[in-house]
Amino acid sequence: MSEAFEKIPKERHISLCPCKSTKSYQDCCLRFHQNKALPETAEKLMRSRYCAFFFRLPDYLVETTHPDSRSPGLRRDLEETIHHTDWKFLTIVSTSKGQKEDKRGKVEFIGDYFWDGEVQQLREHSRFRRFKGNWKYLDDKG
Ligand SMILES: [Zn+2]
């Protein structure tokens, strides 16, 4: 996995997952970030991506972006965003499809964060689509 991932101290593994699932990180998004498991639902992928922003894991964010949405500058854009933002809270507002039997899904969420120290809020309807069987983030046009 990425160097950034290796920097997450082991002690974090037993603390609550930043995605607000109320599970520990090791029982929630860690296995996805370590590539040991794949999110079974669009919502789990969405949570793990939020968590990857929180822990600053651009490799995971690129990998979980649908190939159709991977622009040439994607990684640089993600690194830029990660550099400026501190994510504080995630609220899942609603989900549509995105289950084990689905090929598409939508997740509406609110993300609270600081951008260079300024309080900001992102409300997004994310669209997810499967690629080779695995959930990927498509775009924010849901
Ligand atoms: Zn999590």
mmCIF file of C-alpha atoms and ligand atoms in Angstrom:
data_model
loop_
_atom_site.group_PDB
_atom_site.id
_atom_site.type_symbol
_atom_site.label_atom_id
_atom_site.label_comp_id
_atom_site.label_asym_id
_atom_site.label_seq_id
_atom_site.Cartn_x
_atom_site.Cartn_y
_atom_site.Cartn_z
ATOM 1 C CA MET A 1 0.000 0.000 0.000
ATOM 2 C CA SER A 2 1.033 3.624 -0.203
ATOM 3 C CA GLU A 3 3.664 5.234 1.972
ATOM 4 C CA ALA A 4 0.995 7.545 3.382
ATOM 5 C CA PHE A 5 -0.920 4.531 4.600
ATOM 6 C CA GLU A 6 2.121 3.205 6.462
ATOM 7 C CA LYS A 7 2.243 6.467 8.403
ATOM 8 C CA ILE A 8 -1.059 5.789 10.148
ATOM 9 C CA PRO A 9 -0.030 4.698 13.632
ATOM 10 C CA LYS A 10 -1.141 1.221 14.689
ATOM 11 C CA GLU A 11 -2.890 2.709 17.714
ATOM 12 C CA ARG A 12 -5.404 4.259 15.326
ATOM 13 C CA HIS A 13 -6.572 0.800 14.284
ATOM 14 C CA ILE A 14 -8.572 0.249 17.476
ATOM 15 C CA SER A 15 -9.968 3.791 17.718
ATOM 16 C CA LEU A 16 -13.318 4.706 16.175
ATOM 17 C CA CYS A 17 -13.327 4.891 12.399
ATOM 18 C CA PRO A 18 -13.386 8.486 11.067
ATOM 19 C CA CYS A 19 -16.282 7.547 8.752
ATOM 20 C CA LYS A 20 -18.638 7.627 11.798
ATOM 21 C CA SER A 21 -19.814 4.047 11.400
ATOM 22 C CA THR A 22 -19.318 3.611 15.197
ATOM 23 C CA LYS A 23 -17.023 0.665 14.476
ATOM 24 C CA SER A 24 -13.291 0.654 15.086
ATOM 25 C CA TYR A 25 -11.087 1.535 12.128
ATOM 26 C CA GLN A 26 -9.768 -2.043 11.990
ATOM 27 C CA ASP A 27 -13.330 -3.413 11.839
ATOM 28 C CA CYS A 28 -14.395 -0.844 9.244
ATOM 29 C CA CYS A 29 -12.358 0.926 6.548
ATOM 30 C CA LEU A 30 -8.857 -0.384 7.347
ATOM 31 C CA ARG A 31 -9.284 -3.644 5.388
ATOM 32 C CA PHE A 32 -10.397 -1.646 2.343
ATOM 33 C CA HIS A 33 -7.463 0.764 2.636
ATOM 34 C CA GLN A 34 -5.102 -2.211 2.957
ATOM 35 C CA ASN A 35 -6.611 -3.843 -0.121
ATOM 36 C CA LYS A 36 -7.586 -6.912 1.915
ATOM 37 C CA ALA A 37 -11.286 -6.583 1.174
ATOM 38 C CA LEU A 38 -13.602 -4.713 -1.174
ATOM 39 C CA PRO A 39 -16.603 -2.640 -0.053
ATOM 40 C CA GLU A 40 -19.782 -4.653 -0.682
ATOM 41 C CA THR A 41 -21.984 -1.594 -1.013
ATOM 42 C CA ALA A 42 -21.713 1.882 -2.514
ATOM 43 C CA GLU A 43 -22.184 3.403 0.939
ATOM 44 C CA LYS A 44 -19.245 1.449 2.341
ATOM 45 C CA LEU A 45 -17.080 2.618 -0.553
ATOM 46 C CA MET A 46 -18.234 6.197 0.043
ATOM 47 C CA ARG A 47 -17.358 5.942 3.749
ATOM 48 C CA SER A 48 -13.959 4.435 2.980
ATOM 49 C CA ARG A 49 -13.228 7.266 0.536
ATOM 50 C CA TYR A 50 -14.181 9.885 3.133
ATOM 51 C CA CYS A 51 -11.879 8.035 5.505
ATOM 52 C CA ALA A 52 -9.119 8.087 2.863
ATOM 53 C CA PHE A 53 -9.459 11.874 2.610
ATOM 54 C CA PHE A 54 -9.259 12.004 6.408
ATOM 55 C CA PHE A 55 -6.084 9.883 6.519
ATOM 56 C CA ARG A 56 -4.669 11.421 3.322
ATOM 57 C CA LEU A 57 -4.465 8.351 1.111
ATOM 58 C CA PRO A 58 -4.504 9.621 -2.488
ATOM 59 C CA ASP A 59 -3.625 6.199 -3.950
ATOM 60 C CA TYR A 60 -6.814 4.735 -2.542
ATOM 61 C CA LEU A 61 -8.868 7.646 -3.886
ATOM 62 C CA VAL A 62 -7.447 7.228 -7.388
ATOM 63 C CA GLU A 63 -7.937 3.463 -7.270
ATOM 64 C CA THR A 64 -11.587 3.780 -6.202
ATOM 65 C CA THR A 65 -12.427 6.384 -8.848
ATOM 66 C CA HIS A 66 -14.195 4.871 -11.875
ATOM 67 C CA PRO A 67 -11.805 4.711 -14.863
ATOM 68 C CA ASP A 68 -14.297 6.829 -16.881
ATOM 69 C CA SER A 69 -13.780 9.648 -14.359
ATOM 70 C CA ARG A 70 -10.005 9.363 -13.924
ATOM 71 C CA SER A 71 -8.849 12.566 -15.561
ATOM 72 C CA PRO A 72 -5.109 12.964 -16.214
ATOM 73 C CA GLY A 73 -4.838 15.488 -13.389
ATOM 74 C CA LEU A 74 -6.898 13.501 -10.899
ATOM 75 C CA ARG A 75 -4.084 12.479 -8.583
ATOM 76 C CA ARG A 76 -2.643 15.996 -8.513
ATOM 77 C CA ASP A 77 -6.111 17.452 -7.807
ATOM 78 C CA LEU A 78 -6.662 14.964 -4.991
ATOM 79 C CA GLU A 79 -3.291 15.762 -3.452
ATOM 80 C CA GLU A 80 -4.107 19.469 -3.667
ATOM 81 C CA THR A 81 -7.467 18.931 -1.941
ATOM 82 C CA ILE A 82 -5.907 16.707 0.702
ATOM 83 C CA HIS A 83 -3.243 19.325 1.371
ATOM 84 C CA HIS A 84 -5.811 22.040 2.125
ATOM 85 C CA THR A 85 -8.556 20.106 3.923
ATOM 86 C CA ASP A 86 -9.131 18.726 7.397
ATOM 87 C CA TRP A 87 -12.230 16.553 7.447
ATOM 88 C CA LYS A 88 -14.277 16.742 10.601
ATOM 89 C CA PHE A 89 -17.559 14.924 10.199
ATOM 90 C CA LEU A 90 -19.510 12.753 7.807
ATOM 91 C CA THR A 91 -23.295 12.461 7.713
ATOM 92 C CA ILE A 92 -24.940 10.035 5.302
ATOM 93 C CA VAL A 93 -28.255 11.655 4.335
ATOM 94 C CA SER A 94 -29.673 8.952 2.066
ATOM 95 C CA THR A 95 -28.720 6.055 -0.164
ATOM 96 C CA SER A 96 -30.346 4.673 -3.295
ATOM 97 C CA LYS A 97 -29.515 1.211 -4.645
ATOM 98 C CA GLY A 98 -25.788 0.487 -4.361
ATOM 99 C CA GLN A 99 -26.451 -2.859 -2.701
ATOM 100 C CA LYS A 100 -24.821 -6.216 -3.354
ATOM 101 C CA GLU A 101 -27.154 -7.027 -6.257
ATOM 102 C CA ASP A 102 -27.001 -3.557 -7.871
ATOM 103 C CA LYS A 103 -24.767 -2.185 -10.606
ATOM 104 C CA ARG A 104 -25.321 1.482 -9.749
ATOM 105 C CA GLY A 105 -25.879 3.405 -6.592
ATOM 106 C CA LYS A 106 -26.212 6.888 -5.152
ATOM 107 C CA VAL A 107 -25.216 8.260 -1.784
ATOM 108 C CA GLU A 108 -26.166 11.706 -0.534
ATOM 109 C CA PHE A 109 -23.924 12.970 2.221
ATOM 110 C CA ILE A 110 -22.782 16.036 4.094
ATOM 111 C CA GLY A 111 -19.099 16.420 4.816
ATOM 112 C CA ASP A 112 -17.928 19.033 7.289
ATOM 113 C CA TYR A 113 -14.341 20.173 6.934
ATOM 114 C CA PHE A 114 -11.863 22.996 7.244
ATOM 115 C CA TRP A 115 -10.253 24.410 4.098
ATOM 116 C CA ASP A 116 -7.100 26.227 5.168
ATOM 117 C CA GLY A 117 -8.749 26.686 8.559
ATOM 118 C CA GLU A 118 -12.085 28.006 7.231
ATOM 119 C CA VAL A 119 -15.199 26.024 8.155
ATOM 120 C CA GLN A 120 -16.812 24.537 5.052
ATOM 121 C CA GLN A 121 -19.564 22.098 4.259
ATOM 122 C CA LEU A 122 -19.921 19.845 1.248
ATOM 123 C CA ARG A 123 -23.304 18.402 0.334
ATOM 124 C CA GLU A 124 -23.009 15.923 -2.495
ATOM 125 C CA HIS A 125 -25.095 13.349 -4.334
ATOM 126 C CA SER A 126 -22.399 10.900 -5.339
ATOM 127 C CA ARG A 127 -22.915 8.353 -8.074
ATOM 128 C CA PHE A 128 -21.252 4.962 -7.914
ATOM 129 C CA ARG A 129 -20.924 2.349 -10.599
ATOM 130 C CA ARG A 130 -19.349 -1.078 -10.698
ATOM 131 C CA PHE A 131 -16.174 -1.658 -12.696
ATOM 132 C CA LYS A 132 -15.076 -5.289 -13.126
ATOM 133 C CA GLY A 133 -17.479 -6.151 -10.336
ATOM 134 C CA ASN A 134 -16.178 -3.643 -7.797
ATOM 135 C CA TRP A 135 -17.800 -0.412 -6.646
ATOM 136 C CA LYS A 136 -16.158 2.774 -7.930
ATOM 137 C CA TYR A 137 -16.917 6.456 -7.469
ATOM 138 C CA LEU A 138 -18.257 7.928 -10.718
ATOM 139 C CA ASP A 139 -19.092 11.573 -10.031
ATOM 140 C CA ASP A 140 -21.076 14.071 -7.973
ATOM 141 C CA LYS A 141 -23.959 14.375 -10.437
ATOM 142 C CA GLY A 142 -26.443 12.141 -8.662
HETATM 143 ZN ZN ZN B 1 -15.051 3.385 8.318
#
